[in-house]
Amino acid sequence: MTNPQAVIALLGGTFDPIHLGHLRSAQELKEVLAADELKFIPCHRPPHRASPGVSSQQRLAMVELAIAGLDGLSVDDRELQRDQLSYTIDTLIALRREYGEQVVLCWLMGVDAFNHLDSWHRWQELLDYAHIIVMARPEASLVTQGPVAELLARHKVASPSQLLQQASGRVLLQTLTPYPISATAIRQALSQGQPVSQYLPDTVLDYIEQHQLYRSE
Ligand code: ATP
């Protein structure tokens, strides 16, 4: 049974492949939020991009390897179990039902993803189920106009302690140590035979080599 005041951080993504930008940013946020647990939630069929060249099971396997042995980190494969488009709203509704009303749920996302939030299915309901934590990324700046900027203006709080006063409904912009790494750049480098070992956990790189992934785009 989860403590009613528990804080659960959630990082959804394609993880194609998972890299140190995901891992380190999420771990840093886990500290900032004093979260009890950080769950990685790989997306099965991303609504916003073409299906990746690597299978969902392989992306899941890489996430499992990346977090193996790391305390308080886990992977939730529910989006792979649902054989349909992976909508975050469905995941958050299910998690809220499981954890109950008191547990603080924090959905983490990079600023690049947040800027396009209004294209997500039932995006205005996301805050009914979780907070949103926007991770600054060096290569992207925050939208200043339009529906997402308006949502931010209505729900923004200035600090993690303000956020943690309720279980959902607020947005926090959090500056983290910048890790200017993207999965796109890693896939591109791998397809050109360039070194990527500084961007990935060793276990993930071994898996990519063993299964000959990302050899060409
Ligand atoms: P791609 O280049 O394939 O789009 P990505 O790493 O940006 O890859 P996802 O795997 O879907 O895409 O990322 C999951 C989440 O992690 C997204 O919200 C994304 O913004 C965030 N994220 C990815 N890389 C970083 C990074 N280096 N620093 C902070 N956040 C990141």
PDB file of C-alpha atoms and ligand atoms in Angstrom:
ATOM      1  CA  MET A   1       0.000   0.000   0.000  1.00  0.00           C
ATOM      2  CA  THR A   2       1.441   3.413  -0.979  1.00  0.00           C
ATOM      3  CA  ASN A   3       1.748   6.118   1.689  1.00  0.00           C
ATOM      4  CA  PRO A   4      -1.040   8.680   0.943  1.00  0.00           C
ATOM      5  CA  GLN A   5       1.493  11.542   0.928  1.00  0.00           C
ATOM      6  CA  ALA A   6       3.865   9.702  -1.392  1.00  0.00           C
ATOM      7  CA  VAL A   7       5.277  11.556  -4.380  1.00  0.00           C
ATOM      8  CA  ILE A   8       5.557   9.585  -7.607  1.00  0.00           C
ATOM      9  CA  ALA A   9       7.466  11.012 -10.583  1.00  0.00           C
ATOM     10  CA  LEU A  10       6.544   9.712 -14.039  1.00  0.00           C
ATOM     11  CA  LEU A  11       8.625  10.039 -17.192  1.00  0.00           C
ATOM     12  CA  GLY A  12       6.892   8.913 -20.341  1.00  0.00           C
ATOM     13  CA  GLY A  13       8.714   8.789 -23.634  1.00  0.00           C
ATOM     14  CA  THR A  14       9.703   6.864 -26.690  1.00  0.00           C
ATOM     15  CA  PHE A  15      13.136   6.044 -25.242  1.00  0.00           C
ATOM     16  CA  ASP A  16      14.438   5.221 -28.707  1.00  0.00           C
ATOM     17  CA  PRO A  17      16.919   4.664 -27.109  1.00  0.00           C
ATOM     18  CA  ILE A  18      16.929   5.741 -23.465  1.00  0.00           C
ATOM     19  CA  HIS A  19      19.999   7.925 -22.833  1.00  0.00           C
ATOM     20  CA  LEU A  20      21.807   9.735 -20.035  1.00  0.00           C
ATOM     21  CA  GLY A  21      19.818  12.938 -20.700  1.00  0.00           C
ATOM     22  CA  HIS A  22      16.634  11.066 -19.699  1.00  0.00           C
ATOM     23  CA  LEU A  23      18.234   9.255 -16.783  1.00  0.00           C
ATOM     24  CA  ARG A  24      20.185  12.088 -15.202  1.00  0.00           C
ATOM     25  CA  SER A  25      17.436  14.711 -15.637  1.00  0.00           C
ATOM     26  CA  ALA A  26      14.816  12.390 -14.170  1.00  0.00           C
ATOM     27  CA  GLN A  27      17.071  11.393 -11.268  1.00  0.00           C
ATOM     28  CA  GLU A  28      17.831  15.030 -10.528  1.00  0.00           C
ATOM     29  CA  LEU A  29      14.106  15.816 -10.523  1.00  0.00           C
ATOM     30  CA  LYS A  30      13.460  12.856  -8.242  1.00  0.00           C
ATOM     31  CA  GLU A  31      15.802  14.551  -5.744  1.00  0.00           C
ATOM     32  CA  VAL A  32      14.289  18.019  -6.243  1.00  0.00           C
ATOM     33  CA  LEU A  33      10.772  16.653  -5.645  1.00  0.00           C
ATOM     34  CA  ALA A  34      11.919  14.264  -2.907  1.00  0.00           C
ATOM     35  CA  ALA A  35       9.940  11.679  -4.847  1.00  0.00           C
ATOM     36  CA  ASP A  36       9.537   8.205  -3.420  1.00  0.00           C
ATOM     37  CA  GLU A  37       9.646   6.602  -6.816  1.00  0.00           C
ATOM     38  CA  LEU A  38      10.438   7.453 -10.407  1.00  0.00           C
ATOM     39  CA  LYS A  39       8.646   5.434 -13.057  1.00  0.00           C
ATOM     40  CA  PHE A  40       9.698   5.333 -16.697  1.00  0.00           C
ATOM     41  CA  ILE A  41       6.706   4.735 -18.948  1.00  0.00           C
ATOM     42  CA  PRO A  42       7.708   3.729 -22.470  1.00  0.00           C
ATOM     43  CA  CYS A  43       5.214   4.668 -25.123  1.00  0.00           C
ATOM     44  CA  HIS A  44       3.980   1.826 -27.322  1.00  0.00           C
ATOM     45  CA  ARG A  45       2.446   3.618 -30.283  1.00  0.00           C
ATOM     46  CA  PRO A  46       3.326   7.297 -30.044  1.00  0.00           C
ATOM     47  CA  PRO A  47       0.469   9.402 -31.486  1.00  0.00           C
ATOM     48  CA  HIS A  48       2.875  12.154 -32.600  1.00  0.00           C
ATOM     49  CA  ARG A  49       5.591  10.425 -34.516  1.00  0.00           C
ATOM     50  CA  ALA A  50       6.147   7.543 -36.858  1.00  0.00           C
ATOM     51  CA  SER A  51       6.658   4.190 -35.151  1.00  0.00           C
ATOM     52  CA  PRO A  52      10.337   3.875 -34.342  1.00  0.00           C
ATOM     53  CA  GLY A  53      12.491   1.373 -36.249  1.00  0.00           C
ATOM     54  CA  VAL A  54      13.123  -0.560 -33.072  1.00  0.00           C
ATOM     55  CA  SER A  55      10.348  -2.617 -31.480  1.00  0.00           C
ATOM     56  CA  SER A  56       8.510  -1.516 -28.344  1.00  0.00           C
ATOM     57  CA  GLN A  57       9.840  -4.601 -26.553  1.00  0.00           C
ATOM     58  CA  GLN A  58      13.420  -3.629 -27.443  1.00  0.00           C
ATOM     59  CA  ARG A  59      12.901  -0.045 -26.216  1.00  0.00           C
ATOM     60  CA  LEU A  60      11.416  -1.452 -22.999  1.00  0.00           C
ATOM     61  CA  ALA A  61      14.375  -3.839 -22.604  1.00  0.00           C
ATOM     62  CA  MET A  62      16.794  -0.902 -22.912  1.00  0.00           C
ATOM     63  CA  VAL A  63      14.921   1.062 -20.224  1.00  0.00           C
ATOM     64  CA  GLU A  64      15.052  -2.005 -17.955  1.00  0.00           C
ATOM     65  CA  LEU A  65      18.814  -2.311 -18.490  1.00  0.00           C
ATOM     66  CA  ALA A  66      19.380   1.408 -17.902  1.00  0.00           C
ATOM     67  CA  ILE A  67      17.642   1.443 -14.514  1.00  0.00           C
ATOM     68  CA  ALA A  68      18.755  -1.976 -13.244  1.00  0.00           C
ATOM     69  CA  GLY A  69      20.157  -1.641  -9.731  1.00  0.00           C
ATOM     70  CA  LEU A  70      19.195   2.042  -9.372  1.00  0.00           C
ATOM     71  CA  ASP A  71      17.265   2.647  -6.187  1.00  0.00           C
ATOM     72  CA  GLY A  72      13.702   3.987  -6.477  1.00  0.00           C
ATOM     73  CA  LEU A  73      13.588   3.706 -10.274  1.00  0.00           C
ATOM     74  CA  SER A  74      11.172   1.386 -12.037  1.00  0.00           C
ATOM     75  CA  VAL A  75       9.591   0.824 -15.406  1.00  0.00           C
ATOM     76  CA  ASP A  76       5.863   0.650 -16.049  1.00  0.00           C
ATOM     77  CA  ASP A  77       4.982  -1.177 -19.251  1.00  0.00           C
ATOM     78  CA  ARG A  78       1.230  -0.518 -19.247  1.00  0.00           C
ATOM     79  CA  GLU A  79       1.304   1.371 -22.562  1.00  0.00           C
ATOM     80  CA  LEU A  80       2.823  -1.687 -24.222  1.00  0.00           C
ATOM     81  CA  GLN A  81       0.058  -3.871 -22.769  1.00  0.00           C
ATOM     82  CA  ARG A  82      -2.625  -1.693 -24.382  1.00  0.00           C
ATOM     83  CA  ASP A  83      -2.384  -2.458 -28.074  1.00  0.00           C
ATOM     84  CA  GLN A  84      -3.593   0.962 -29.175  1.00  0.00           C
ATOM     85  CA  LEU A  85      -2.332   4.530 -29.490  1.00  0.00           C
ATOM     86  CA  SER A  86      -0.555   5.532 -26.280  1.00  0.00           C
ATOM     87  CA  TYR A  87      -2.429   8.479 -24.813  1.00  0.00           C
ATOM     88  CA  THR A  88      -0.951   9.967 -21.649  1.00  0.00           C
ATOM     89  CA  ILE A  89      -4.426  10.854 -20.369  1.00  0.00           C
ATOM     90  CA  ASP A  90      -5.384   7.142 -20.275  1.00  0.00           C
ATOM     91  CA  THR A  91      -2.179   6.331 -18.393  1.00  0.00           C
ATOM     92  CA  LEU A  92      -2.732   9.102 -15.851  1.00  0.00           C
ATOM     93  CA  ILE A  93      -6.371   8.133 -15.257  1.00  0.00           C
ATOM     94  CA  ALA A  94      -5.287   4.543 -14.601  1.00  0.00           C
ATOM     95  CA  LEU A  95      -2.433   5.582 -12.288  1.00  0.00           C
ATOM     96  CA  ARG A  96      -4.671   7.953 -10.331  1.00  0.00           C
ATOM     97  CA  ARG A  97      -7.217   5.180  -9.878  1.00  0.00           C
ATOM     98  CA  GLU A  98      -4.487   2.848  -8.575  1.00  0.00           C
ATOM     99  CA  TYR A  99      -2.763   5.306  -6.253  1.00  0.00           C
ATOM    100  CA  GLY A 100      -5.876   7.088  -4.932  1.00  0.00           C
ATOM    101  CA  GLU A 101      -6.576  10.818  -4.600  1.00  0.00           C
ATOM    102  CA  GLN A 102      -3.884  11.766  -2.052  1.00  0.00           C
ATOM    103  CA  VAL A 103      -0.689  10.590  -3.701  1.00  0.00           C
ATOM    104  CA  VAL A 104       1.172  13.339  -5.568  1.00  0.00           C
ATOM    105  CA  LEU A 105       1.674  12.373  -9.215  1.00  0.00           C
ATOM    106  CA  CYS A 106       4.210  14.390 -11.224  1.00  0.00           C
ATOM    107  CA  TRP A 107       4.384  13.969 -14.983  1.00  0.00           C
ATOM    108  CA  LEU A 108       7.850  15.052 -16.181  1.00  0.00           C
ATOM    109  CA  MET A 109       8.415  16.361 -19.671  1.00  0.00           C
ATOM    110  CA  GLY A 110      11.041  18.289 -21.588  1.00  0.00           C
ATOM    111  CA  VAL A 111      10.196  21.834 -22.653  1.00  0.00           C
ATOM    112  CA  ASP A 112      10.174  20.694 -26.310  1.00  0.00           C
ATOM    113  CA  ALA A 113       7.350  18.273 -25.551  1.00  0.00           C
ATOM    114  CA  PHE A 114       5.480  20.723 -23.296  1.00  0.00           C
ATOM    115  CA  ASN A 115       5.409  23.385 -26.031  1.00  0.00           C
ATOM    116  CA  HIS A 116       3.180  21.082 -28.104  1.00  0.00           C
ATOM    117  CA  LEU A 117       0.971  19.922 -25.254  1.00  0.00           C
ATOM    118  CA  ASP A 118      -2.143  21.299 -26.924  1.00  0.00           C
ATOM    119  CA  SER A 119      -1.836  18.642 -29.634  1.00  0.00           C
ATOM    120  CA  TRP A 120      -2.140  15.864 -27.039  1.00  0.00           C
ATOM    121  CA  HIS A 121      -5.400  13.965 -26.677  1.00  0.00           C
ATOM    122  CA  ARG A 122      -7.625  15.604 -23.990  1.00  0.00           C
ATOM    123  CA  TRP A 123      -4.681  17.774 -22.975  1.00  0.00           C
ATOM    124  CA  GLN A 124      -6.715  20.091 -20.793  1.00  0.00           C
ATOM    125  CA  GLU A 125      -7.632  17.186 -18.511  1.00  0.00           C
ATOM    126  CA  LEU A 126      -4.049  16.082 -17.801  1.00  0.00           C
ATOM    127  CA  LEU A 127      -3.772  18.424 -14.800  1.00  0.00           C
ATOM    128  CA  ASP A 128      -6.888  16.853 -13.254  1.00  0.00           C
ATOM    129  CA  TYR A 129      -4.791  13.766 -12.600  1.00  0.00           C
ATOM    130  CA  ALA A 130      -1.179  14.938 -12.151  1.00  0.00           C
ATOM    131  CA  HIS A 131       1.132  17.909 -11.908  1.00  0.00           C
ATOM    132  CA  ILE A 132       3.329  18.673 -14.890  1.00  0.00           C
ATOM    133  CA  ILE A 133       7.014  19.337 -14.359  1.00  0.00           C
ATOM    134  CA  VAL A 134       8.685  20.959 -17.332  1.00  0.00           C
ATOM    135  CA  MET A 135      12.386  20.217 -17.654  1.00  0.00           C
ATOM    136  CA  ALA A 136      14.351  22.989 -19.304  1.00  0.00           C
ATOM    137  CA  ARG A 137      16.395  21.748 -22.296  1.00  0.00           C
ATOM    138  CA  PRO A 138      19.230  23.875 -23.628  1.00  0.00           C
ATOM    139  CA  GLU A 139      18.155  23.545 -27.245  1.00  0.00           C
ATOM    140  CA  ALA A 140      14.504  24.566 -26.748  1.00  0.00           C
ATOM    141  CA  SER A 141      12.819  27.635 -25.290  1.00  0.00           C
ATOM    142  CA  LEU A 142       9.391  27.838 -23.730  1.00  0.00           C
ATOM    143  CA  VAL A 143       6.376  28.991 -25.770  1.00  0.00           C
ATOM    144  CA  THR A 144       5.262  32.485 -24.793  1.00  0.00           C
ATOM    145  CA  GLN A 145       1.918  32.717 -26.620  1.00  0.00           C
ATOM    146  CA  GLY A 146      -1.072  30.521 -27.333  1.00  0.00           C
ATOM    147  CA  PRO A 147      -3.019  27.906 -25.369  1.00  0.00           C
ATOM    148  CA  VAL A 148      -0.017  26.216 -23.736  1.00  0.00           C
ATOM    149  CA  ALA A 149       1.392  29.547 -22.518  1.00  0.00           C
ATOM    150  CA  GLU A 150      -2.078  30.366 -21.139  1.00  0.00           C
ATOM    151  CA  LEU A 151      -2.275  27.048 -19.304  1.00  0.00           C
ATOM    152  CA  LEU A 152       1.152  27.739 -17.845  1.00  0.00           C
ATOM    153  CA  ALA A 153       0.115  31.221 -16.679  1.00  0.00           C
ATOM    154  CA  ARG A 154      -2.959  29.774 -14.919  1.00  0.00           C
ATOM    155  CA  HIS A 155      -1.272  26.841 -13.184  1.00  0.00           C
ATOM    156  CA  LYS A 156       2.370  27.783 -12.721  1.00  0.00           C
ATOM    157  CA  VAL A 157       3.974  27.601  -9.281  1.00  0.00           C
ATOM    158  CA  ALA A 158       7.405  28.897  -8.344  1.00  0.00           C
ATOM    159  CA  SER A 159       8.789  26.072  -6.230  1.00  0.00           C
ATOM    160  CA  PRO A 160       8.533  22.329  -5.590  1.00  0.00           C
ATOM    161  CA  SER A 161       7.162  22.996  -2.085  1.00  0.00           C
ATOM    162  CA  GLN A 162       4.172  24.899  -3.564  1.00  0.00           C
ATOM    163  CA  LEU A 163       3.607  22.085  -6.003  1.00  0.00           C
ATOM    164  CA  LEU A 164       3.611  19.435  -3.304  1.00  0.00           C
ATOM    165  CA  GLN A 165       0.757  21.101  -1.411  1.00  0.00           C
ATOM    166  CA  GLN A 166      -1.722  19.277  -3.639  1.00  0.00           C
ATOM    167  CA  ALA A 167      -1.851  15.989  -5.503  1.00  0.00           C
ATOM    168  CA  SER A 168      -2.268  17.386  -9.034  1.00  0.00           C
ATOM    169  CA  GLY A 169      -3.128  20.511 -11.019  1.00  0.00           C
ATOM    170  CA  ARG A 170       0.031  22.618 -11.010  1.00  0.00           C
ATOM    171  CA  VAL A 171       2.892  23.239 -13.428  1.00  0.00           C
ATOM    172  CA  LEU A 172       6.500  23.728 -12.348  1.00  0.00           C
ATOM    173  CA  LEU A 173       9.311  24.854 -14.633  1.00  0.00           C
ATOM    174  CA  GLN A 174      12.496  23.327 -13.367  1.00  0.00           C
ATOM    175  CA  THR A 175      15.981  24.192 -14.489  1.00  0.00           C
ATOM    176  CA  LEU A 176      18.301  21.217 -14.255  1.00  0.00           C
ATOM    177  CA  THR A 177      21.888  20.501 -15.083  1.00  0.00           C
ATOM    178  CA  PRO A 178      21.725  20.635 -18.895  1.00  0.00           C
ATOM    179  CA  TYR A 179      22.351  17.389 -20.751  1.00  0.00           C
ATOM    180  CA  PRO A 180      22.251  18.409 -24.406  1.00  0.00           C
ATOM    181  CA  ILE A 181      21.638  14.874 -25.637  1.00  0.00           C
ATOM    182  CA  SER A 182      18.816  13.686 -27.872  1.00  0.00           C
ATOM    183  CA  ALA A 183      17.795  10.239 -29.023  1.00  0.00           C
ATOM    184  CA  THR A 184      17.601  11.592 -32.582  1.00  0.00           C
ATOM    185  CA  ALA A 185      21.276  12.623 -32.485  1.00  0.00           C
ATOM    186  CA  ILE A 186      22.226   9.246 -30.965  1.00  0.00           C
ATOM    187  CA  ARG A 187      20.364   7.304 -33.671  1.00  0.00           C
ATOM    188  CA  GLN A 188      22.002   9.428 -36.335  1.00  0.00           C
ATOM    189  CA  ALA A 189      25.485   8.924 -34.872  1.00  0.00           C
ATOM    190  CA  LEU A 190      24.940   5.153 -34.592  1.00  0.00           C
ATOM    191  CA  SER A 191      23.764   4.937 -38.188  1.00  0.00           C
ATOM    192  CA  GLN A 192      26.986   6.656 -39.255  1.00  0.00           C
ATOM    193  CA  GLY A 193      29.181   4.487 -37.035  1.00  0.00           C
ATOM    194  CA  GLN A 194      30.156   7.409 -34.794  1.00  0.00           C
ATOM    195  CA  PRO A 195      30.906   6.882 -31.092  1.00  0.00           C
ATOM    196  CA  VAL A 196      28.030   7.365 -28.639  1.00  0.00           C
ATOM    197  CA  SER A 197      29.338   5.704 -25.487  1.00  0.00           C
ATOM    198  CA  GLN A 198      29.390   8.965 -23.514  1.00  0.00           C
ATOM    199  CA  TYR A 199      25.625   9.393 -24.001  1.00  0.00           C
ATOM    200  CA  LEU A 200      24.356   5.948 -22.997  1.00  0.00           C
ATOM    201  CA  PRO A 201      24.664   3.551 -20.073  1.00  0.00           C
ATOM    202  CA  ASP A 202      27.123   0.751 -20.993  1.00  0.00           C
ATOM    203  CA  THR A 203      24.424  -1.910 -20.685  1.00  0.00           C
ATOM    204  CA  VAL A 204      22.249  -0.084 -23.229  1.00  0.00           C
ATOM    205  CA  LEU A 205      25.146   0.318 -25.649  1.00  0.00           C
ATOM    206  CA  ASP A 206      25.941  -3.417 -25.319  1.00  0.00           C
ATOM    207  CA  TYR A 207      22.292  -4.246 -26.084  1.00  0.00           C
ATOM    208  CA  ILE A 208      22.314  -1.981 -29.161  1.00  0.00           C
ATOM    209  CA  GLU A 209      25.491  -3.640 -30.430  1.00  0.00           C
ATOM    210  CA  GLN A 210      24.281  -7.170 -29.689  1.00  0.00           C
ATOM    211  CA  HIS A 211      21.008  -6.595 -31.552  1.00  0.00           C
ATOM    212  CA  GLN A 212      22.585  -4.434 -34.243  1.00  0.00           C
ATOM    213  CA  LEU A 213      20.058  -1.647 -33.706  1.00  0.00           C
ATOM    214  CA  TYR A 214      20.108   1.762 -35.407  1.00  0.00           C
ATOM    215  CA  ARG A 215      22.542   0.627 -38.080  1.00  0.00           C
ATOM    216  CA  SER A 216      20.820   2.788 -40.652  1.00  0.00           C
ATOM    217  CA  GLU A 217      17.955   5.279 -40.326  1.00  0.00           C
TER     218      GLU A 217
HETATM  219  P1  ATP B   1      13.859  12.100 -29.905  1.00  0.00           P
HETATM  220  O1  ATP B   1      15.093  12.851 -30.271  1.00  0.00           O
HETATM  221  O2  ATP B   1      13.776  10.694 -30.456  1.00  0.00           O
HETATM  222  O3  ATP B   1      12.574  12.899 -30.030  1.00  0.00           O
HETATM  223  P2  ATP B   1      13.759  12.464 -27.067  1.00  0.00           P
HETATM  224  O4  ATP B   1      14.774  11.906 -26.125  1.00  0.00           O
HETATM  225  O5  ATP B   1      13.604  13.956 -27.197  1.00  0.00           O
HETATM  226  O6  ATP B   1      14.075  11.785 -28.398  1.00  0.00           O
HETATM  227  P3  ATP B   1      11.672  10.897 -25.771  1.00  0.00           P
HETATM  228  O7  ATP B   1      12.444   9.632 -25.658  1.00  0.00           O
HETATM  229  O8  ATP B   1      10.238  10.719 -26.116  1.00  0.00           O
HETATM  230  O9  ATP B   1      12.291  11.882 -26.832  1.00  0.00           O
HETATM  231  O10 ATP B   1      11.848  11.747 -24.452  1.00  0.00           O
HETATM  232  C1  ATP B   1      11.078  11.528 -23.283  1.00  0.00           C
HETATM  233  C2  ATP B   1      10.992  12.818 -22.498  1.00  0.00           C
HETATM  234  O11 ATP B   1      12.305  13.189 -22.045  1.00  0.00           O
HETATM  235  C3  ATP B   1      10.473  14.000 -23.309  1.00  0.00           C
HETATM  236  O12 ATP B   1       9.581  14.745 -22.497  1.00  0.00           O
HETATM  237  C4  ATP B   1      11.734  14.791 -23.631  1.00  0.00           C
HETATM  238  O13 ATP B   1      11.456  16.173 -23.772  1.00  0.00           O
HETATM  239  C5  ATP B   1      12.588  14.528 -22.396  1.00  0.00           C
HETATM  240  N1  ATP B   1      14.025  14.598 -22.694  1.00  0.00           N
HETATM  241  C6  ATP B   1      14.669  13.941 -23.662  1.00  0.00           C
HETATM  242  N2  ATP B   1      15.991  14.237 -23.662  1.00  0.00           N
HETATM  243  C7  ATP B   1      16.182  15.114 -22.655  1.00  0.00           C
HETATM  244  C8  ATP B   1      17.332  15.820 -22.149  1.00  0.00           C
HETATM  245  N3  ATP B   1      18.531  15.688 -22.712  1.00  0.00           N
HETATM  246  N4  ATP B   1      17.158  16.653 -21.102  1.00  0.00           N
HETATM  247  C9  ATP B   1      15.912  16.810 -20.550  1.00  0.00           C
HETATM  248  N5  ATP B   1      14.790  16.185 -20.996  1.00  0.00           N
HETATM  249  C10 ATP B   1      14.916  15.340 -22.024  1.00  0.00           C
END
